[in-house]
CSV table of C-alpha atoms and ligand atoms in Angstrom, one decimal:
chain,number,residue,atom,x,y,z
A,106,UNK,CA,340.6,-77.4,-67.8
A,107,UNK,CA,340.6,-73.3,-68.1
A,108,UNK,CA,336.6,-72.1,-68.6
A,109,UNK,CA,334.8,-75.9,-68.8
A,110,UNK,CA,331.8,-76.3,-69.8
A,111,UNK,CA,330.2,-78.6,-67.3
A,112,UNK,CA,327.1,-80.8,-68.1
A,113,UNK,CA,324.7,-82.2,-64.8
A,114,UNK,CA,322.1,-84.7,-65.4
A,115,UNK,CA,319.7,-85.0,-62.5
A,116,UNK,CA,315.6,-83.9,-61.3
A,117,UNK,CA,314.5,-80.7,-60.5
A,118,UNK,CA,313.4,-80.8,-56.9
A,119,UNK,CA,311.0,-77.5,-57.1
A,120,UNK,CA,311.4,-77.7,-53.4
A,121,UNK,CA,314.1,-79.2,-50.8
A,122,UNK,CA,317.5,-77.7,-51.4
A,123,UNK,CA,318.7,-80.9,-53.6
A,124,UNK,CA,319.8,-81.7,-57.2
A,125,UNK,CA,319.5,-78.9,-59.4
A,126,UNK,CA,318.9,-76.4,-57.2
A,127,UNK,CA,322.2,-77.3,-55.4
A,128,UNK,CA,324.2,-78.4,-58.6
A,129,UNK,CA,323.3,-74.9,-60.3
A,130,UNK,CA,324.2,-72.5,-57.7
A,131,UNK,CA,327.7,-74.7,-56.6
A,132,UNK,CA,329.4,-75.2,-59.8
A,133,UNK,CA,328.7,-71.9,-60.8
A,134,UNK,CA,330.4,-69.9,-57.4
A,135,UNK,CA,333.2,-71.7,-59.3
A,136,UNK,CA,333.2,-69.6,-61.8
A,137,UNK,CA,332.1,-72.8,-64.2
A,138,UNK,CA,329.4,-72.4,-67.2
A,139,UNK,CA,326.4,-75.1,-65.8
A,140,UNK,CA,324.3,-76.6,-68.5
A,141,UNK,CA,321.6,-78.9,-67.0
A,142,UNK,CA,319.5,-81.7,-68.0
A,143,UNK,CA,316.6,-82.4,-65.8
A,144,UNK,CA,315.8,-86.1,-65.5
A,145,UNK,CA,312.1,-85.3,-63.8
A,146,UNK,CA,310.3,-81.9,-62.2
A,147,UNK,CA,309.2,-83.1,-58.5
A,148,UNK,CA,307.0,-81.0,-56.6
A,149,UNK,CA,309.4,-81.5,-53.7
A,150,UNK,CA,312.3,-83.8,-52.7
A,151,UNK,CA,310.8,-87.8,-51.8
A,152,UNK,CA,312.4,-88.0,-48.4
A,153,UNK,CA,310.0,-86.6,-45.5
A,154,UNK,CA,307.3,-85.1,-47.9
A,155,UNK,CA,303.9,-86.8,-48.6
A,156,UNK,CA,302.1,-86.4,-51.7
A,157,UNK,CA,304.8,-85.1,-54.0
A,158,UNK,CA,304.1,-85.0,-57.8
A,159,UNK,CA,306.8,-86.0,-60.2
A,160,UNK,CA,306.9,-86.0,-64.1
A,161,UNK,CA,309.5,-88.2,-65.6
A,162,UNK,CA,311.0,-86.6,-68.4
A,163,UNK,CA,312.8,-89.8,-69.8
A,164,UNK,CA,311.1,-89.1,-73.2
A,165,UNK,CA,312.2,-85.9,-73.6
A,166,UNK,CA,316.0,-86.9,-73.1
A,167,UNK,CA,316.9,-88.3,-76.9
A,168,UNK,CA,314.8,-85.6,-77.8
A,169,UNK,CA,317.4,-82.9,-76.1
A,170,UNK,CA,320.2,-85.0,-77.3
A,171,UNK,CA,319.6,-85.2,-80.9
A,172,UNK,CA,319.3,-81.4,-80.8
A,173,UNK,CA,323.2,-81.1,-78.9
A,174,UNK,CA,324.4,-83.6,-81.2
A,175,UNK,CA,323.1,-81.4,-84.5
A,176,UNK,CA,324.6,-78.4,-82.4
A,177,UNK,CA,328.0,-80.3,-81.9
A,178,UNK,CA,327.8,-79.3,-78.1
A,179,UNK,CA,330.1,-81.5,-76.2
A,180,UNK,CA,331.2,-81.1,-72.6
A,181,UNK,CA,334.4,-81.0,-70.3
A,182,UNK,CA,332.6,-82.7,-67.4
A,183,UNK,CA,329.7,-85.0,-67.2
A,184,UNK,CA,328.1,-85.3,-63.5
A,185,UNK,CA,325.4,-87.5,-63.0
A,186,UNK,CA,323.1,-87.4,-59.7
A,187,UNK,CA,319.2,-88.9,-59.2
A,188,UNK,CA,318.3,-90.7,-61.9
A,189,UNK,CA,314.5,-92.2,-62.6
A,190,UNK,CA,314.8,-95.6,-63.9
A,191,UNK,CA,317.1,-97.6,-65.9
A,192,UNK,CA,316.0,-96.4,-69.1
A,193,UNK,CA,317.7,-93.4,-68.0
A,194,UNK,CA,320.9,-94.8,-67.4
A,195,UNK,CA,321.1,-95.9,-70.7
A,196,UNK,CA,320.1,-92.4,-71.5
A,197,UNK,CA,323.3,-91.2,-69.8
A,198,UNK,CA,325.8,-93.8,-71.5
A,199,UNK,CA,324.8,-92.5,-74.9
A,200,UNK,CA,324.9,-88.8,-74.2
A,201,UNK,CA,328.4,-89.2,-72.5
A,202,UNK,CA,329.7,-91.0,-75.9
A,203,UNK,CA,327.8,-88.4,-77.7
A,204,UNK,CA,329.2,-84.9,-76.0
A,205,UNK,CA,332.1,-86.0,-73.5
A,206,UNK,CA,334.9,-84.1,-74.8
A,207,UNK,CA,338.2,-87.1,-75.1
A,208,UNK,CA,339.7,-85.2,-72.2
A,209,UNK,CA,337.1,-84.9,-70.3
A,210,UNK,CA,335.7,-86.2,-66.8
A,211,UNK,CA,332.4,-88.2,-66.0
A,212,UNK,CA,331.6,-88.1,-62.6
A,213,UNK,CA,329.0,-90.4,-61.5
A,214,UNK,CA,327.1,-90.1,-57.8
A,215,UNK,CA,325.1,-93.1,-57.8
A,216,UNK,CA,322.0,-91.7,-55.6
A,217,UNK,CA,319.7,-94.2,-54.5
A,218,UNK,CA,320.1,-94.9,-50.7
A,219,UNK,CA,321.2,-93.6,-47.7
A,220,UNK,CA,321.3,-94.7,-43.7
A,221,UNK,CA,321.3,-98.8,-44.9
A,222,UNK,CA,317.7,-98.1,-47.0
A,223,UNK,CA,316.8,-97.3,-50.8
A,224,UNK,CA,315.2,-94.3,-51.5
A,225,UNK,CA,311.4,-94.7,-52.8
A,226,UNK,CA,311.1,-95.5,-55.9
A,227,UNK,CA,315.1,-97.6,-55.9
A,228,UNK,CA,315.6,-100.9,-55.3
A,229,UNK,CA,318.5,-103.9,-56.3
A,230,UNK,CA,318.0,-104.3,-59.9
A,231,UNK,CA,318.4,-99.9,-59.9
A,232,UNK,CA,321.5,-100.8,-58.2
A,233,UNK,CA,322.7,-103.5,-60.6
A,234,UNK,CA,322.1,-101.3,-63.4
A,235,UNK,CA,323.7,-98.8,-61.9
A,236,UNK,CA,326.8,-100.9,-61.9
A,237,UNK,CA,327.0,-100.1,-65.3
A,238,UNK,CA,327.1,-96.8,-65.3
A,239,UNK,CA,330.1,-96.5,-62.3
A,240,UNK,CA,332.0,-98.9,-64.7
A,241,UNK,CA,332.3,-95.6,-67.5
A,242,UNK,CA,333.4,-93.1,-64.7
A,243,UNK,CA,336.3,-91.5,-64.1
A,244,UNK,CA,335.3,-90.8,-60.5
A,245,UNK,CA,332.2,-92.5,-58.5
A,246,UNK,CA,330.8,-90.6,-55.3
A,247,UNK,CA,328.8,-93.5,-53.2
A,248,UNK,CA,327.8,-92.8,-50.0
A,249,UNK,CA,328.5,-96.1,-47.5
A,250,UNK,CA,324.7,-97.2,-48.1
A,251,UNK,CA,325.1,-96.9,-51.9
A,252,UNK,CA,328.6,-98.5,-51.6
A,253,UNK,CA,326.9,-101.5,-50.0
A,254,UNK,CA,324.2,-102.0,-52.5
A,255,UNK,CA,326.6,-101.7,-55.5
A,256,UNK,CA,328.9,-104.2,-54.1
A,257,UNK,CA,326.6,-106.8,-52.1
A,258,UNK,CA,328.5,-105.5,-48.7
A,259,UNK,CA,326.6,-105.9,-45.7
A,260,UNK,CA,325.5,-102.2,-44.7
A,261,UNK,CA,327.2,-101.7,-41.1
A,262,UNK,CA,326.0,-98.0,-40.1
A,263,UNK,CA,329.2,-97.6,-37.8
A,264,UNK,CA,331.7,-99.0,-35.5
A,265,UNK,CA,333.5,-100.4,-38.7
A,266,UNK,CA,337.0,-101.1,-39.3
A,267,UNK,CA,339.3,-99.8,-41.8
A,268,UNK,CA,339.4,-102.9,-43.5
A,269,UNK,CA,335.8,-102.7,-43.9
A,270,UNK,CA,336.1,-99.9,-45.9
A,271,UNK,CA,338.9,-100.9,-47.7
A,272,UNK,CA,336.9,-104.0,-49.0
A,273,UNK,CA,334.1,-101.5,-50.1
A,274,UNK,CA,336.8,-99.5,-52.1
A,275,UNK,CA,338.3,-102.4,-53.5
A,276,UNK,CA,335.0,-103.2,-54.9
A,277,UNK,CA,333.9,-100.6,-56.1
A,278,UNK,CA,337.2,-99.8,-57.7
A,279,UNK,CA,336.6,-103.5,-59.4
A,280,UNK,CA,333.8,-102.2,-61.4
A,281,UNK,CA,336.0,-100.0,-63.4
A,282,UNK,CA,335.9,-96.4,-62.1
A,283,UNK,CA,339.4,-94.9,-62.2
A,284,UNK,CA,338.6,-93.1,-58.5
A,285,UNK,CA,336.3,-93.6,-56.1
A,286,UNK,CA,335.3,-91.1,-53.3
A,287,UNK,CA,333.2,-92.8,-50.8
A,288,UNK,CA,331.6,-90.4,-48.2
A,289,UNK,CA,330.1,-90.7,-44.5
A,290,UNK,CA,333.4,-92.4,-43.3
A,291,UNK,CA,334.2,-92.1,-39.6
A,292,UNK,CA,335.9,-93.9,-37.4
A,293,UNK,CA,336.0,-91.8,-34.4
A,294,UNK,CA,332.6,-90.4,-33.3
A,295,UNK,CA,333.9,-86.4,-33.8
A,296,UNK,CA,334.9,-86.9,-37.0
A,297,UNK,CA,333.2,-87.6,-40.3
A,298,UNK,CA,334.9,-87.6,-44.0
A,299,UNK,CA,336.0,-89.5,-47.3
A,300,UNK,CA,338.1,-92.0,-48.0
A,301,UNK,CA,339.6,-91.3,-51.7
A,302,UNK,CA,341.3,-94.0,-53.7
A,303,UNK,CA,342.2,-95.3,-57.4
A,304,UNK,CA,343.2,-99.0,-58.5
A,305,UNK,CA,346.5,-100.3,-56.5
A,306,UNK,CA,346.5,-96.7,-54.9
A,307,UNK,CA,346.7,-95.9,-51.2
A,308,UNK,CA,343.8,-94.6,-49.6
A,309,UNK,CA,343.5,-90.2,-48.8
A,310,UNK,CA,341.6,-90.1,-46.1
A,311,UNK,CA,340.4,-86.5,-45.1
A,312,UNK,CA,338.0,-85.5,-42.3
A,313,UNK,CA,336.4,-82.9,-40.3
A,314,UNK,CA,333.7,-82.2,-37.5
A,315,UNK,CA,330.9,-84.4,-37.4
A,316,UNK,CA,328.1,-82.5,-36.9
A,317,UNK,CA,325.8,-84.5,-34.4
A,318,UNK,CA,322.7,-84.4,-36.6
A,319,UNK,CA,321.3,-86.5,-40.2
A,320,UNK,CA,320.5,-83.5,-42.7
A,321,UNK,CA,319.3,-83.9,-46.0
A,322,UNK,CA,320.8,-83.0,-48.7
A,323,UNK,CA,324.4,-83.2,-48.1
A,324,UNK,CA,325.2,-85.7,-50.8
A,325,UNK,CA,324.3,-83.7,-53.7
A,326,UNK,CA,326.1,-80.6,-51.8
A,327,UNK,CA,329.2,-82.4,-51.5
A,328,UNK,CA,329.0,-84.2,-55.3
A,329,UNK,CA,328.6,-80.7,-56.7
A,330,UNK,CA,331.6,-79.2,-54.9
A,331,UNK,CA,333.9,-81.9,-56.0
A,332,UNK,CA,332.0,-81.8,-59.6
A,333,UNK,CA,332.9,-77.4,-59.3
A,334,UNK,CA,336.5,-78.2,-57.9
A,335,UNK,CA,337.6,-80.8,-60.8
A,336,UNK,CA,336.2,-78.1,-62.9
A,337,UNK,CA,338.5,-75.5,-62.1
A,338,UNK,CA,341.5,-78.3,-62.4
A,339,UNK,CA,342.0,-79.4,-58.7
A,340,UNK,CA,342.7,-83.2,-58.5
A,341,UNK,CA,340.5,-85.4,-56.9
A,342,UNK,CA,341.8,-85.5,-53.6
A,343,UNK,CA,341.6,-81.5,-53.3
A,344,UNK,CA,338.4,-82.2,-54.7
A,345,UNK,CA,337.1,-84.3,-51.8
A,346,UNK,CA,338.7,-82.1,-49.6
A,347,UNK,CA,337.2,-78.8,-50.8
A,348,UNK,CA,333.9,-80.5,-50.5
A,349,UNK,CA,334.2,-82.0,-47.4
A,350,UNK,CA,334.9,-78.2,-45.6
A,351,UNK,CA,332.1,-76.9,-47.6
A,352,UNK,CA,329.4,-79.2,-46.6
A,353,UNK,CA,330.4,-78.9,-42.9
A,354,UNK,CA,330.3,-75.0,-43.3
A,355,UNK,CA,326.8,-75.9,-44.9
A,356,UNK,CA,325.7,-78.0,-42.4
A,357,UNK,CA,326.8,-75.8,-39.0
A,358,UNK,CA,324.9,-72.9,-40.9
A,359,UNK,CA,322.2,-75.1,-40.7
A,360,UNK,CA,322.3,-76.5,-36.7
A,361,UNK,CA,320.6,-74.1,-35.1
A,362,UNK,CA,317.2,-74.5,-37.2
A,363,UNK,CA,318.0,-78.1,-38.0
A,364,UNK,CA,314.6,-79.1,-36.7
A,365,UNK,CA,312.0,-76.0,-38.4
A,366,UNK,CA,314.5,-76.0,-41.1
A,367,UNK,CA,314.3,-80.0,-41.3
A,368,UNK,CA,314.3,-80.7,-45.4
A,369,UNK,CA,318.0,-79.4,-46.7
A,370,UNK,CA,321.0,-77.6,-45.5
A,371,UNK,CA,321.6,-73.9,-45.7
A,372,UNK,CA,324.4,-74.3,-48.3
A,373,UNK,CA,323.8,-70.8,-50.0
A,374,UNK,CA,325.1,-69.5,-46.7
A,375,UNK,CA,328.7,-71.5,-47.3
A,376,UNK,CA,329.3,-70.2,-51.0
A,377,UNK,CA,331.9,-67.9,-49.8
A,378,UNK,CA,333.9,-70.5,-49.2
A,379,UNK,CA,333.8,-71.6,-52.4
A,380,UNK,CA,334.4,-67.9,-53.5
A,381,UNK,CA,337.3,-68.2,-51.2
A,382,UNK,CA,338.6,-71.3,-53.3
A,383,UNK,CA,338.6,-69.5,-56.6
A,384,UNK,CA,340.1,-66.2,-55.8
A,385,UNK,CA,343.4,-68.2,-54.5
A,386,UNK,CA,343.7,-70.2,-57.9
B,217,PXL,O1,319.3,-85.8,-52.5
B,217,PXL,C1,319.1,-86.9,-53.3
B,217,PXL,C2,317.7,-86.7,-53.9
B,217,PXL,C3,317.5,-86.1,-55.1
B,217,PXL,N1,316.3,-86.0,-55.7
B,217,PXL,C4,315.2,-86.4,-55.1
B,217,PXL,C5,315.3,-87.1,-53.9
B,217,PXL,C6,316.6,-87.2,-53.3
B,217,PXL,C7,316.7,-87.9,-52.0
B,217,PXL,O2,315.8,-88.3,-51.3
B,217,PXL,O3,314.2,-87.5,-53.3
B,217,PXL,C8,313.9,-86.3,-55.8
């Protein structure tokens, strides 16, 4: 997939190091063209700021599309992250049929919940809906929270088995995705990773450090670098790999000011890694 053209659908977070302003700046220290479509403008990120303002920009979508389609844009990878509402989500069935190139990817992270609780704003029939939308992807990127809702698991925040997360990929794999990777695995209190698999496959398991503190963030840090690494033709496995290092590097720049610096990860100070990636292609 030499030059893609990569397409992410998600909100602009004017503040707090998430969504766009992560997608934009990852996928594109890979060397990959970024074209956006902002799903809402918030005045900050929902998760630790009061009084944020947020403009839903669901009626602009068709709008956008109709214009692509007259332009005959199409896309070599479709990456989907926070979503408002399950108008949307119909939104994002239509555009991949409209502009997903036959060959290419669509890469869905269904953001909506992390540490056992929704986000505000999500709740189960979100989750149902989104269903529908991991049942298009080629590749789904839940964390275990997300996993849980999608599947009607119990949420179990740790001390889990391998055969607990074995159900949850089984699961999720039976809603139709060809690959799932499903992030914040650990089974050993040092260590913290994915577990990658596809239908009837065996399960990659990669980790690294766990870093001993919850920062924000992460998920749409990792989603972009494996949305950046399939772009410049690694499989998904190297994918989750590639991500994995990269959010760790992100998140030990961050330790030291983890508390004054409480709202996101320093990930801007990783991207050499990812320049790292690229230059050994
Ligand atoms: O990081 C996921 C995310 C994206 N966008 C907004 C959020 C969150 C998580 O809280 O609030 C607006």
């Amino acid at each position: 997939m030499y030059n893609a053209r990569l397409l992410t659908i998600q909100d602009i977070s004017c503040v707090g190091q998430c969504s766009l302003t992560v997608a934009l700046p990852v996928i594109s220290a890979f060397g990959t063209e970024c074209a956006i479509l902002p799903t809402a403008v918030l005045s900050t990120h929902t998760a630790g700021f009061s009084g944020y303002t947020c403009k839903d920009l669901t009626d602009e979508i068709p709008k956008i599309l109709n214009h692509w389609k007259n332009e005959k844009l199409d896309f070599d990878i479709i990456y989907t992250g926070y979503l408002c509402g399950s108008v949307q989500i119909d939104l994002v069935k239509e555009i991949v049929i409209a502009t997903k190139k036959d060959n290419g990817l669509f890469v869905v992270d269904p953001v909506m919940a992390d540490h056992g609780k929704f986000y505000p704003g999500f709740d189960s029939s979100f989750a149902l809906k989104m269903k529908e939308l991991c049942s298009n992807a080629d590749v789904i990127i839940p964390n275990i929270t997300e996993a849980c809702f999608l599947v009607d698991v119990e949420y179990v925040a740790e001390g889990y088995t391998v055969d607990y997360v074995e159900e949850l990929l089984d699961k999720l794999l039976a809603l139709g995705s060809k690959k799932v990777i499903l992030t914040g695995v650990s089974f050993d209190k040092d260590k913290l990773g994915v577990a990658v698999k596809e239908k009837n496959g065996k399960t990659y398991y990669y980790f690294n450090e766990k870093i001993p503190h919850n920062f924000h963030g992460t998920g749409d840090v990792y989603s972009s670098a494996v949305a950046g690494s399939l772009s410049i033709g690694k499989t998904v496995e190297q994918a989750a790999e590639i991500a994995v290092d990269f959010t760790v590097k992100a998140m030990k720049e961050s330790y030291e000011e983890r508390y004054s610096h409480w709202y996101g990860v320093r990930f801007e100070k990783a991207i050499p890694y990812l320049n790292s990636i690229i230059s050994k292609k």
